[in-house]
mmCIF file of C-alpha atoms in Angstrom:
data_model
loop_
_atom_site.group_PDB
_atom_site.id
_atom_site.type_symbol
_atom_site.label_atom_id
_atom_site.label_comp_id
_atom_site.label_asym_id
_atom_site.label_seq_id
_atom_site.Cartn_x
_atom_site.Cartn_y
_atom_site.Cartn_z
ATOM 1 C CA UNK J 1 -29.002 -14.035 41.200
ATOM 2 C CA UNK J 2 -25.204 -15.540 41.790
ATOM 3 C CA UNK J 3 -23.090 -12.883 43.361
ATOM 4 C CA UNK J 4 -19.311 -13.414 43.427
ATOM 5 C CA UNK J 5 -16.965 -12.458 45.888
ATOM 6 C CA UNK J 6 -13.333 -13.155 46.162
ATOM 7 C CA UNK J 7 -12.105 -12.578 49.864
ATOM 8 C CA UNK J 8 -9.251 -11.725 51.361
ATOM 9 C CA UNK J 9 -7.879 -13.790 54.734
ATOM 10 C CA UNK J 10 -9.494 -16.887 54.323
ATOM 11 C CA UNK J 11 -7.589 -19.344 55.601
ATOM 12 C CA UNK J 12 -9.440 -22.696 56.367
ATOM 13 C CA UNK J 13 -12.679 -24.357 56.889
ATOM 14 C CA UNK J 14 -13.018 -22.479 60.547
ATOM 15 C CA UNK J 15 -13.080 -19.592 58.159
ATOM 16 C CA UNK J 16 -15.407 -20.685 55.913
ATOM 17 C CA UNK J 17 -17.938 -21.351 58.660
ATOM 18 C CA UNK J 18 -17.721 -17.946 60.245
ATOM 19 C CA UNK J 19 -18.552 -16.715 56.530
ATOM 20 C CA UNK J 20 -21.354 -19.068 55.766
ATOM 21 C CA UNK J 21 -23.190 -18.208 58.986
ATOM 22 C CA UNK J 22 -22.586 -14.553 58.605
ATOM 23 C CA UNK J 23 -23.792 -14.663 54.732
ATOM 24 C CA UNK J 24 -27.134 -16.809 55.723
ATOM 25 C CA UNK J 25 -28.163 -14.808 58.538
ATOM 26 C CA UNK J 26 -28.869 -12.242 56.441
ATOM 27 C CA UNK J 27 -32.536 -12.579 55.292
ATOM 28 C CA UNK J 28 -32.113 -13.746 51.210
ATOM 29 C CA UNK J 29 -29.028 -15.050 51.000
ATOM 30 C CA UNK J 30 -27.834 -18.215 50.588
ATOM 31 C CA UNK J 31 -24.123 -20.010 50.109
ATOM 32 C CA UNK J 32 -23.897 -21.804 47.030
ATOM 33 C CA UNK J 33 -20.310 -22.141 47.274
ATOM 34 C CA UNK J 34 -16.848 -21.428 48.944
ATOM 35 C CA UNK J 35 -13.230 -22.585 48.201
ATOM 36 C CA UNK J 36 -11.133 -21.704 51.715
ATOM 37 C CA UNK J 37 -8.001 -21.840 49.715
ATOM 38 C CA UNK J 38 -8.797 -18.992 47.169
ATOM 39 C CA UNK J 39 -11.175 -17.177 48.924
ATOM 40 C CA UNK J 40 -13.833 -17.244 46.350
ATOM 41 C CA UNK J 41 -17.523 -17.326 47.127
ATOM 42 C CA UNK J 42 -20.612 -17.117 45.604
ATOM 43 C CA UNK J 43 -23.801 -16.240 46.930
ATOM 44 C CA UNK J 44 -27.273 -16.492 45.879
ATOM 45 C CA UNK J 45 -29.213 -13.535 46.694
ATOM 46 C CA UNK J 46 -30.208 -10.364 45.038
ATOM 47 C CA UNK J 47 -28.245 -7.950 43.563
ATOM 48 C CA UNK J 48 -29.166 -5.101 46.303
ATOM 49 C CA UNK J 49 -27.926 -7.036 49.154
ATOM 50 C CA UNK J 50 -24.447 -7.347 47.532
ATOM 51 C CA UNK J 51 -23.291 -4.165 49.839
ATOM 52 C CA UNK J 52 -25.000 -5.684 52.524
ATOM 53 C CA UNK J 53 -22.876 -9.124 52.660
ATOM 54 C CA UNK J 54 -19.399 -7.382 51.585
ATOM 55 C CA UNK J 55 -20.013 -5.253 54.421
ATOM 56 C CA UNK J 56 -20.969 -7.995 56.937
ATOM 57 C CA UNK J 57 -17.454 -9.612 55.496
ATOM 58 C CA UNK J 58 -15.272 -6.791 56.133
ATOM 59 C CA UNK J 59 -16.783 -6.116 59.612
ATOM 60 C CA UNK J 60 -15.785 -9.796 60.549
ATOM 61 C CA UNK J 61 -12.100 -9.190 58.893
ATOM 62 C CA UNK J 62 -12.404 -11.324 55.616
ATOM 63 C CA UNK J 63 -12.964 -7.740 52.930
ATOM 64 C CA UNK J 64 -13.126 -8.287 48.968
ATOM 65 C CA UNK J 65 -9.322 -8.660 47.905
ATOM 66 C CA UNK J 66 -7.598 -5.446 47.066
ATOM 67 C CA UNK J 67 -10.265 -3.052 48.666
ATOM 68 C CA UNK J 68 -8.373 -2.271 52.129
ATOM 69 C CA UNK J 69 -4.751 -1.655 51.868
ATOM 70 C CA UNK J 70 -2.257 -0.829 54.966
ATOM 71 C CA UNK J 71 -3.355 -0.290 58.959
ATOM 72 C CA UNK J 72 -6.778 -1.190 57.612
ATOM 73 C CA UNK J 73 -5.664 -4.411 55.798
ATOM 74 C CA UNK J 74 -3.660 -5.152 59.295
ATOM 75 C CA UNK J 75 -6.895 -4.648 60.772
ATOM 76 C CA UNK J 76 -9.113 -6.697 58.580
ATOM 77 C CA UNK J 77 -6.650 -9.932 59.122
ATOM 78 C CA UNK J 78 -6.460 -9.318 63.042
ATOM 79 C CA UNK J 79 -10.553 -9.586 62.869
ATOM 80 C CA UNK J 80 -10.303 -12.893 60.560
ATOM 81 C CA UNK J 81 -8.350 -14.665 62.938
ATOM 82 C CA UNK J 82 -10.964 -14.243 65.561
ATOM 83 C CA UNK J 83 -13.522 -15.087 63.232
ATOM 84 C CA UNK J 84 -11.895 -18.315 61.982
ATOM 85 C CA UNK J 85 -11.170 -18.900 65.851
ATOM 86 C CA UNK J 86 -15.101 -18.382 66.224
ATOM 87 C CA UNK J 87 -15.737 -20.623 63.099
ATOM 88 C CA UNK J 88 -13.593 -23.457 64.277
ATOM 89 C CA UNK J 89 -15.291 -24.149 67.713
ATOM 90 C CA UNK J 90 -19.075 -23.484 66.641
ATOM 91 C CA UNK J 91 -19.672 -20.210 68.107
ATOM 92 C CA UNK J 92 -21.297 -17.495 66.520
ATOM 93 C CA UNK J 93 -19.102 -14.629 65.126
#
C-alpha cells in the first residue's frame, strides 16, 4: 500500500536522506518517492505502520504539516536541522 505524507521542515536533499534512511530502517517500508521542496513523500508499506513512520519523522524534527503548532513546532525545526546536518555528511540520524 502507498502511504502519503506531507512533511513539515524539509529543506534539501541532506533532508531527504535523513528521511529515507529513517523510513527504510523500519522493517516494511520502502521510499517510493520524495520532493525536498514540498515535503511530500510516499511510502510503500502497510497501512499499520503509518503511525510508526510519522512518529519516527517527528522524533527526527520533520512532523506531518499542521500537526505541531508553537514551542513544539520550534522544537520539531531545531531537530530537522540536525537531521539534515546528519543527512548531508552520511551519518546516521
Amino acid at each position: 500500500m502507498s502511504l502519503q505524507f506531507d512533511l513539515a521542515n524539509v529543506k534539501c536533499g541532506g533532508c531527504a536522506n535523513s528521511i529515507r534512511k529513517a523510513v527504510e530502517a523500519i522493517d516494511g517500508a520502502q521510499v517510493l518517492a520524495l520532493d525536498p521542496a514540498s515535503g511530500h513523500l510516499e511510502v510503500e508499506a502497510a497501512d499499520s505502520l503509518r503511525s510508526v513512520i510519522a512518529e519516527r519523522l517527528h522524533k527526527l524534527g520533520y512532523p506531518e504539516q499542521g500537526s505541531v503548532e508553537g514551542i513544539a513546532a520550534m522544537a520539531a525545526s531545531a531537530k530537522s536541522f540536525v537531521s539534515c546536518t546528519v543527512g548531508r555528511f552520511g551519518g546516521d540520524a
